[in-house]
Coordinates of C-alpha atoms and ligand atoms in Angstrom, one line a residue:
M1 CA 6.4 3.9 32.8
S2 CA 3.4 1.7 33.5
R3 CA 3.1 -1.9 34.4
S4 CA 4.2 -4.6 31.9
A5 CA 1.3 -6.0 29.9
R6 CA 2.8 -9.4 29.6
T7 CA 1.4 -12.4 31.5
D8 CA 4.9 -13.9 31.9
P9 CA 7.7 -11.2 31.4
R10 CA 10.4 -14.1 31.5
A11 CA 9.0 -15.8 28.4
P12 CA 9.1 -14.4 24.8
P13 CA 5.9 -12.4 24.2
A14 CA 3.3 -14.5 22.3
V15 CA 1.9 -12.3 19.5
A16 CA -0.8 -13.2 17.0
V17 CA -0.7 -11.4 13.7
V18 CA -4.1 -11.5 11.8
G19 CA -3.7 -10.9 8.1
G20 CA -1.0 -12.2 5.8
G21 CA -0.8 -9.2 3.5
A22 CA 2.2 -7.0 3.0
V23 CA 1.7 -5.3 6.3
G24 CA 1.0 -8.5 8.4
V25 CA 3.8 -10.6 7.0
T26 CA 6.3 -7.8 7.5
A27 CA 5.1 -7.1 11.1
A28 CA 5.2 -10.9 11.8
A29 CA 8.8 -11.3 10.5
D30 CA 10.0 -8.2 12.3
L31 CA 8.4 -9.2 15.5
A32 CA 10.1 -12.6 15.4
A33 CA 13.4 -11.0 14.4
R34 CA 13.1 -9.1 17.7
G35 CA 12.5 -12.2 19.8
A36 CA 8.7 -12.6 19.9
D37 CA 6.9 -15.9 19.6
V38 CA 4.7 -15.1 16.5
T39 CA 1.8 -16.9 14.9
L40 CA 0.6 -15.4 11.7
Y41 CA -2.9 -16.2 10.6
D42 CA -4.6 -15.7 7.2
R43 CA -8.1 -16.8 6.4
S44 CA -6.9 -17.7 2.9
T45 CA -3.4 -17.7 1.4
L46 CA -0.6 -15.1 2.0
G47 CA -1.3 -12.1 -0.3
A48 CA -4.8 -13.1 -1.0
G49 CA -6.2 -9.7 0.0
S50 CA -5.4 -6.3 -1.5
S51 CA -1.6 -6.9 -1.5
G52 CA -1.9 -9.6 -4.2
R53 CA -3.9 -7.2 -6.3
A54 CA -1.8 -4.1 -5.9
A55 CA 0.1 -2.3 -8.6
G56 CA 3.5 -2.1 -6.8
V57 CA 4.1 1.6 -7.5
L58 CA 6.6 2.7 -4.8
Y59 CA 7.7 6.2 -3.9
D60 CA 8.6 8.5 -1.0
A61 CA 7.0 11.7 -2.5
Y62 CA 4.9 12.7 0.5
A63 CA 4.2 16.1 1.8
E64 CA 3.6 15.3 5.5
D65 CA 6.7 14.8 7.7
V66 CA 5.7 11.4 9.2
D67 CA 4.4 10.1 5.8
A68 CA 7.7 11.2 4.1
A69 CA 9.9 9.6 6.8
L70 CA 7.9 6.3 6.7
A71 CA 8.0 6.1 3.0
A72 CA 11.7 6.9 2.8
R73 CA 12.4 4.1 5.2
A74 CA 10.1 1.8 3.3
I75 CA 12.1 2.5 0.0
E76 CA 15.3 2.1 1.9
R77 CA 14.1 -1.5 2.9
F78 CA 12.8 -2.3 -0.5
R79 CA 16.2 -1.5 -1.9
A80 CA 18.0 -3.6 0.8
F81 CA 15.6 -6.5 0.3
D82 CA 16.4 -6.3 -3.4
R83 CA 19.9 -7.5 -2.4
S84 CA 19.0 -9.7 0.5
L85 CA 15.6 -11.3 0.1
P86 CA 15.4 -14.3 -2.2
G87 CA 12.6 -14.1 -4.8
F88 CA 12.2 -10.3 -4.4
S89 CA 13.4 -7.5 -6.7
F90 CA 12.9 -3.7 -6.7
T91 CA 13.3 -1.8 -9.9
P92 CA 14.3 1.8 -9.5
C93 CA 12.4 4.1 -11.8
P94 CA 11.5 7.9 -11.5
Y95 CA 7.9 8.9 -10.8
V96 CA 6.3 11.7 -12.8
I97 CA 3.3 13.6 -11.4
A98 CA 1.6 15.4 -14.4
V99 CA -1.3 17.9 -14.3
R100 CA -3.0 19.0 -17.5
E101 CA -3.7 22.5 -18.7
G102 CA -7.1 23.7 -17.4
D103 CA -6.8 21.6 -14.2
A104 CA -6.9 23.9 -11.1
D105 CA -4.5 21.4 -9.3
A106 CA -1.7 22.6 -11.5
E107 CA -1.3 25.7 -9.2
A108 CA -0.8 23.4 -6.2
V109 CA 2.1 21.5 -7.7
P110 CA 4.9 24.0 -6.6
A111 CA 3.5 24.0 -3.0
M112 CA 3.3 20.3 -3.0
V113 CA 6.9 19.9 -4.2
D114 CA 8.1 22.5 -1.7
R115 CA 6.6 20.5 1.2
M116 CA 8.1 17.2 -0.1
R117 CA 11.5 18.8 -0.5
A118 CA 11.3 20.3 3.1
H119 CA 11.1 16.7 4.3
G120 CA 14.3 15.9 2.3
R121 CA 12.6 14.2 -0.6
A122 CA 14.2 14.3 -4.0
V123 CA 11.3 15.8 -5.9
S124 CA 11.5 18.7 -8.4
V125 CA 9.1 20.8 -10.4
V126 CA 9.9 20.3 -14.0
D127 CA 8.4 22.4 -16.9
P128 CA 6.5 20.4 -19.5
E129 CA 9.1 21.1 -22.2
P130 CA 12.2 19.8 -20.5
L131 CA 10.1 17.0 -19.1
G132 CA 9.4 15.9 -22.7
E133 CA 13.1 16.2 -23.5
R134 CA 14.0 14.0 -20.5
F135 CA 11.4 11.4 -21.0
P136 CA 9.5 10.2 -24.2
I137 CA 6.0 10.9 -22.9
A138 CA 3.6 13.4 -24.3
T139 CA 3.9 16.7 -22.5
G140 CA 2.2 19.2 -24.8
D141 CA -1.0 19.3 -22.9
L142 CA 0.6 19.7 -19.5
A143 CA 0.4 22.8 -17.3
A144 CA 2.7 21.5 -14.5
A145 CA 4.7 18.4 -13.5
A146 CA 7.0 17.1 -10.8
V147 CA 9.5 14.3 -10.8
A148 CA 10.2 12.1 -7.8
E149 CA 13.6 10.4 -8.1
N150 CA 13.5 8.0 -5.1
A151 CA 10.9 5.7 -6.6
G152 CA 10.5 2.3 -8.3
W153 CA 8.2 -0.7 -8.7
C154 CA 8.0 -4.3 -7.7
D155 CA 5.7 -7.2 -7.9
P156 CA 3.7 -7.1 -4.8
A157 CA 2.8 -10.8 -4.7
S158 CA 6.5 -11.7 -4.7
Y159 CA 7.2 -9.3 -1.8
V160 CA 4.5 -11.0 0.2
A161 CA 5.7 -14.6 -0.7
A162 CA 9.4 -13.7 0.0
T163 CA 8.6 -11.9 3.3
G164 CA 6.4 -14.9 4.3
E165 CA 9.6 -17.0 3.8
R166 CA 11.6 -14.6 5.8
A167 CA 9.0 -14.8 8.5
R168 CA 9.2 -18.6 8.6
R169 CA 13.0 -18.4 8.8
E170 CA 12.6 -16.1 11.8
G171 CA 10.5 -18.8 13.4
V172 CA 7.0 -17.5 12.7
A173 CA 4.2 -20.2 12.7
V174 CA 2.4 -19.4 9.5
Q175 CA -1.3 -20.6 9.6
T176 CA -3.0 -20.1 6.2
D177 CA -6.6 -21.1 5.5
T178 CA -7.3 -20.2 9.1
P179 CA -9.9 -17.5 9.7
V180 CA -9.7 -15.9 13.1
S181 CA -12.1 -13.9 15.2
L182 CA -11.5 -11.9 18.2
A183 CA -13.5 -13.5 21.0
G184 CA -14.4 -12.2 24.4
D185 CA -12.3 -9.7 26.4
G186 CA -8.7 -9.0 25.5
P187 CA -6.6 -10.6 22.9
E188 CA -8.1 -14.1 23.0
L189 CA -8.4 -15.4 19.4
L190 CA -10.9 -17.9 18.2
V191 CA -9.0 -19.9 15.6
G192 CA -10.7 -22.1 13.0
D193 CA -14.5 -22.1 12.9
A194 CA -15.4 -18.6 13.8
D195 CA -18.7 -19.8 15.4
R196 CA -17.2 -22.2 17.9
R197 CA -17.0 -20.1 21.0
G198 CA -14.7 -21.4 23.8
A199 CA -11.9 -22.7 21.6
G200 CA -9.8 -19.5 21.9
R201 CA -6.1 -19.3 22.3
G202 CA -4.6 -16.6 24.4
F203 CA -1.8 -14.3 23.3
D204 CA 0.0 -11.5 25.0
A205 CA -0.9 -9.3 21.9
V206 CA -2.9 -9.4 18.8
V207 CA -2.1 -7.3 15.7
V208 CA -5.0 -6.8 13.3
A209 CA -3.7 -6.2 9.9
A210 CA -6.8 -7.6 8.1
G211 CA -7.1 -5.0 5.4
A212 CA -10.7 -4.6 4.1
H213 CA -11.9 -7.0 6.9
T214 CA -10.4 -4.9 9.7
T215 CA -13.6 -3.1 10.7
D216 CA -15.6 -6.3 10.8
L217 CA -13.0 -8.3 12.7
L218 CA -12.5 -5.6 15.4
G219 CA -16.2 -5.1 15.5
E220 CA -16.6 -8.7 16.8
A221 CA -14.6 -7.6 19.9
G222 CA -16.7 -4.4 20.3
I223 CA -13.9 -2.2 18.9
E224 CA -15.3 0.3 16.4
V225 CA -12.8 1.8 13.8
P226 CA -13.7 4.0 10.8
V227 CA -12.0 2.1 8.1
V228 CA -14.0 1.8 5.0
P229 CA -13.2 -0.4 2.1
Y230 CA -13.6 1.0 -1.5
R231 CA -12.9 -0.5 -4.9
V232 CA -10.0 0.5 -7.2
Q233 CA -8.8 -1.1 -10.4
A234 CA -5.7 -1.9 -12.5
L235 CA -4.8 -3.5 -15.8
T236 CA -1.9 -4.8 -17.7
A237 CA -1.5 -4.1 -21.4
G238 CA 0.9 -5.4 -24.1
L239 CA 2.9 -3.0 -26.3
G240 CA 3.2 -5.4 -29.2
E241 CA 6.2 -7.4 -30.4
A242 CA 9.9 -6.6 -30.0
G243 CA 11.1 -4.1 -32.5
S244 CA 8.1 -1.8 -32.4
A245 CA 8.8 0.2 -29.3
G246 CA 9.9 0.3 -25.7
G247 CA 12.8 -0.7 -23.6
E248 CA 13.7 -4.0 -25.2
A249 CA 13.0 -2.9 -28.7
G250 CA 16.1 -3.2 -30.9
S251 CA 17.9 -5.6 -28.5
A252 CA 19.7 -8.0 -30.7
G253 CA 18.1 -11.4 -30.6
Y254 CA 15.2 -10.3 -28.3
D255 CA 11.9 -11.8 -29.2
G256 CA 9.7 -11.4 -26.1
P257 CA 7.1 -8.8 -25.4
V258 CA 8.0 -5.1 -25.7
V259 CA 8.3 -3.6 -22.2
Y260 CA 7.5 0.0 -21.5
D261 CA 10.9 1.1 -19.9
E262 CA 10.3 4.7 -19.2
P263 CA 9.3 6.5 -16.0
M264 CA 6.2 5.8 -14.0
V265 CA 3.6 8.5 -14.7
Y266 CA 0.7 9.7 -12.6
D267 CA -1.6 11.7 -14.9
A268 CA -3.4 13.5 -12.0
T269 CA -6.0 15.1 -14.2
A270 CA -7.1 11.8 -15.8
G271 CA -6.6 10.1 -12.4
V272 CA -4.5 7.3 -14.1
Y273 CA -1.0 6.0 -13.2
L274 CA 1.2 3.7 -15.2
R275 CA 4.5 1.7 -14.8
P276 CA 6.6 -0.8 -16.5
H277 CA 5.5 -4.4 -16.4
P278 CA 7.3 -7.5 -17.6
T279 CA 4.6 -8.0 -20.3
G280 CA 4.3 -4.3 -21.4
L281 CA 2.9 -1.9 -18.8
L282 CA 0.6 -1.7 -15.9
A283 CA -1.9 1.0 -15.4
G284 CA -4.6 1.8 -12.8
D285 CA -6.6 3.8 -10.4
G286 CA -10.3 3.5 -11.3
T287 CA -11.4 4.5 -7.9
E288 CA -15.1 3.9 -7.0
P289 CA -15.4 6.3 -4.0
V290 CA -18.3 4.4 -2.3
P291 CA -18.1 1.7 0.4
A292 CA -17.6 -1.9 -0.9
D293 CA -18.4 -5.3 0.6
P294 CA -15.1 -7.0 1.2
D295 CA -16.8 -10.4 0.8
G296 CA -19.0 -9.5 -2.2
Y297 CA -17.3 -7.0 -4.5
D298 CA -16.7 -7.4 -8.2
R299 CA -13.1 -8.6 -8.8
T300 CA -13.0 -7.9 -12.5
G301 CA -12.2 -4.5 -14.1
D302 CA -15.1 -2.4 -15.3
D303 CA -15.5 -1.6 -19.0
W304 CA -15.5 2.2 -18.3
F305 CA -12.2 1.8 -16.5
V306 CA -10.5 -0.1 -19.3
E307 CA -11.9 2.4 -21.9
S308 CA -10.8 5.5 -19.9
V309 CA -7.3 4.1 -19.0
S310 CA -6.8 3.0 -22.7
A311 CA -7.6 6.5 -23.8
T312 CA -5.2 8.1 -21.4
L313 CA -2.4 5.7 -22.4
R314 CA -2.9 6.6 -26.1
E315 CA -2.7 10.3 -25.2
R316 CA 0.2 10.1 -22.8
L317 CA 2.4 7.6 -24.6
D318 CA 1.8 8.7 -28.2
V319 CA 5.4 9.7 -28.5
V320 CA 6.6 6.3 -27.3
G321 CA 5.2 5.0 -30.5
P322 CA 3.6 1.6 -29.6
D323 CA 1.4 0.3 -32.5
W324 CA -1.7 1.1 -30.6
A325 CA -1.1 4.7 -29.9
A326 CA -2.8 5.7 -33.1
D327 CA -5.5 2.9 -32.9
P328 CA -8.6 4.0 -31.1
T329 CA -9.2 0.4 -30.0
G330 CA -5.7 0.0 -28.4
P331 CA -3.9 -0.8 -26.3
D332 CA -4.0 -4.7 -26.1
V333 CA -5.4 -5.1 -22.5
E334 CA -4.3 -8.5 -21.2
R335 CA -6.0 -8.4 -17.8
A336 CA -8.1 -5.9 -15.8
W337 CA -9.0 -6.4 -12.2
A338 CA -10.3 -4.8 -9.1
G339 CA -9.4 -4.9 -5.4
L340 CA -10.0 -3.0 -2.3
C341 CA -8.4 0.0 -0.6
T342 CA -9.4 1.3 2.8
A343 CA -10.4 4.9 3.6
T344 CA -10.3 6.7 7.0
P345 CA -11.9 10.1 7.8
D346 CA -8.6 12.1 7.6
G347 CA -6.9 9.9 5.0
D348 CA -4.2 8.8 7.5
P349 CA -4.0 5.2 8.7
L350 CA -4.8 3.7 12.1
V351 CA -1.6 2.2 13.5
G352 CA -1.3 1.4 17.2
P353 CA -3.1 0.1 20.3
V354 CA -6.8 0.1 20.2
G355 CA -9.7 -0.9 22.4
D356 CA -9.6 -1.9 26.0
P357 CA -7.1 -3.0 27.4
A358 CA -5.3 -0.8 24.9
D359 CA -1.9 -2.4 25.3
R360 CA -2.9 -5.8 24.1
V361 CA -4.8 -5.3 20.8
F362 CA -3.2 -3.4 17.9
V363 CA -4.4 -2.3 14.5
A364 CA -2.7 -1.4 11.3
A365 CA -5.1 -0.5 8.6
G366 CA -6.6 2.4 6.5
W367 CA -3.9 3.1 3.9
Q368 CA -6.0 5.2 1.4
G369 CA -4.3 3.4 -1.6
H370 CA -0.7 3.6 -0.2
G371 CA -0.4 0.5 2.0
F372 CA 1.8 -1.6 -0.1
M373 CA 4.6 1.0 -0.6
R374 CA 4.7 1.8 3.1
A375 CA 4.5 -1.9 4.3
P376 CA 8.2 -2.5 5.0
A377 CA 8.3 0.6 7.3
V378 CA 4.9 0.1 8.9
G379 CA 5.6 -3.6 9.6
E380 CA 8.8 -2.5 11.4
L381 CA 6.9 0.2 13.3
V382 CA 4.2 -2.3 14.4
A383 CA 7.0 -4.7 15.6
E384 CA 8.7 -2.1 17.6
G385 CA 5.5 -0.5 18.9
V386 CA 3.9 -3.8 20.0
L387 CA 7.1 -4.8 22.0
A388 CA 7.4 -1.3 23.5
S389 CA 3.7 -1.5 24.6
L390 CA 4.2 -4.9 26.1
D391 CA 7.2 -3.6 27.9
G392 CA 4.8 -1.0 29.5
I393 CA 5.7 2.1 27.5
E394 CA 2.4 3.9 26.9
A395 CA 1.6 5.1 23.4
R396 CA 1.9 8.8 24.3
E397 CA 5.2 8.6 26.2
P398 CA 8.2 10.1 24.3
A399 CA 9.9 6.7 24.3
S400 CA 7.0 5.1 22.4
P401 CA 7.6 4.4 18.7
W402 CA 3.9 4.8 17.9
I403 CA 3.1 7.8 15.6
D404 CA 0.7 10.2 17.1
A405 CA -0.9 11.2 13.8
F406 CA -1.8 7.5 13.3
D407 CA -3.2 7.0 16.7
P408 CA -6.4 5.0 16.4
D409 CA -7.9 6.7 19.3
R410 CA -8.2 10.0 17.4
F411 CA -11.6 8.7 16.1
D412 CA -14.8 7.5 17.9
G413 CA -15.2 4.8 15.3
D414 CA -18.7 5.7 14.2
E415 CA -17.7 8.7 12.0
E416 CA -19.5 9.2 8.7
F417 CA -17.3 10.6 5.9
D418 CA -16.8 10.8 2.2
I419 CA -14.2 8.5 0.6
A420 CA -11.5 10.7 -0.8
E421 CA -9.2 9.5 -3.6
G422 CA -5.7 9.0 -2.0
M423 CA -3.4 10.1 -4.8
S424 CA -4.7 13.6 -5.7
V425 CA -2.4 16.6 -5.9
E426 CA -4.8 18.6 -3.7
R427 CA -4.5 16.0 -0.9
R428 CA -0.7 15.9 -1.2
S429 CA -0.1 19.7 -1.4
G430 CA -2.0 20.3 1.8
E431 CA -4.1 22.9 0.0
Ligands
FAD1 C1 -5.7 -2.5 -7.8 C2 -4.9 -2.0 -6.7 C3 -3.8 -1.3 -6.9 C4 -3.0 -0.8 -5.8 N1 -1.8 -0.3 -6.0 C5 -1.0 0.1 -5.0 C6 0.3 0.6 -5.2 O1 0.7 0.7 -6.3 N2 1.0 1.0 -4.1 C7 0.5 0.9 -2.9 O2 1.2 1.3 -1.9 N3 -0.7 0.4 -2.6 C8 -1.5 0.0 -3.6 N4 -2.7 -0.6 -3.4 C9 -3.2 -0.6 -2.0 C10 -2.6 -1.8 -1.3 O3 -2.9 -3.0 -2.1 C11 -3.0 -1.9 0.1 O4 -2.9 -0.7 0.8 C12 -2.1 -3.0 0.8 O5 -1.9 -4.1 0.1 C13 -2.7 -3.3 2.2 O6 -2.0 -4.4 2.8 P1 -2.5 -5.1 4.1 O7 -1.5 -6.0 4.5 O8 -2.9 -4.0 5.0 O9 -3.9 -5.8 3.7 P2 -4.2 -7.0 2.8 O10 -3.2 -7.2 1.7 O11 -5.7 -6.8 2.3 O12 -4.1 -8.2 3.7 C14 -5.1 -8.5 4.7 C15 -5.2 -10.0 4.9 O13 -6.0 -10.3 6.0 C16 -6.7 -11.5 5.8 N5 -7.8 -11.6 6.7 C17 -8.9 -10.9 6.6 N6 -9.8 -11.3 7.6 C18 -9.2 -12.3 8.3 C19 -9.6 -13.1 9.4 N7 -10.8 -12.9 10.0 N8 -8.7 -14.0 9.8 C20 -7.5 -14.3 9.2 N9 -7.1 -13.5 8.1 C21 -8.0 -12.5 7.7 C22 -7.0 -11.5 4.3 O14 -7.1 -12.8 3.8 C23 -5.7 -10.8 3.7 O15 -4.8 -11.7 3.2 C24 -3.5 -1.0 -4.5 C25 -4.7 -1.7 -4.2 C26 -5.4 -2.2 -5.3 C27 -6.6 -2.9 -5.1

């Protein structure tokens, strides 16, 4: 046990959380719930970063032990918040991972599923024919598939808004439209005009959960982390009017949009996922595996992305029967957008103490496309980890909640690496 990092151990620890995305709001609420005096800063509005642009696909189908445990805890919390968090709902829905014939990844599916099952996840290999009998999706072109049962979807913006309210109820001071920079030594923040040196406010600890801006923000304090933003895309599409297809079709008196009410599907060969959405369905991926400028990237979806996703939807959902399945111009895309994910050299996030002194500044970033679904568990981990660090428990002690595999110190910070797409079967199978 080392010294306590706190300036006044009798007072509640003063913690600044920088970044009001899903991770930051959860960490802020959970820190306050554990007695910390928390200020949450966002340069814009809550959810203005990646969290407000995410697809809201949620599952616990991970092949590594810590990932599986964290994701399982996150789904457990999503389910609990569905019952307890006003303004938030979680919709359970199986998640199908499908690999087409001719794709070498098909061979990796059984090993991937074995590893997920070894960590207690409810995932099974399902042959294409029975898969097609269970769900009305096209399976004739598939070589292998798996179904994850503990999965679902939600509206990410509503999670951030509802958790922001939970944070306020727990006593968090929420400061939006407030850009923050790390100034000088230690966790002194410069709040407001980032060029006005000398107006900093001191905290016992600062949590940096600034998404795609994390590298720049920590860089101001001389802390280098290899967290690189890259662009991904999503769209929503209509399925026509009630009566033509989908979950609400045939409901007596229903005259709203037809909603795709079948499983979420990740077509791994096409690199496209889809899920139900209140106006039809939501689909995405469209990864651009090159670094993106967090202040200057194109926020609208590319034409190539819309075209390739539309083609996949026509192929994969032809048996669902929406009007557009046989129409080479369909579906009716309502909105296509882009946002940023963050990559790291090994695909694992950076979560824990960083820099010097290492028990005062903490980072939570680098989710490789899976930050939203893990946010309820990561926020909780950050809250417990920060408070343990402030109590003098060092990160590598057995009593520390920090996860070794996510230790920010495993990198020098100046690594050069290729950005790898986060959802691939190869990545998840450990092959
Ligand atoms: C199209 C798309 C689809 C996705 N789909 C999924 C999905 O289905 N499931 C999933 O798990 N993940 C998904 N993701 C990834 C997910 O969005 C991110 O991993 C997650 O939202 C990251 O949350 P965060 O809180 O770390 O960061 P963010 O939500 O980016 O929040 C960071 C916040 O920090 C603030 N900030 C930055 N700099 C400063 C500063 N200097 N001062 C104050 N505030 C600052 C920003 O304004 C922002 O609000 C998707 C991403 C995109 C773009």
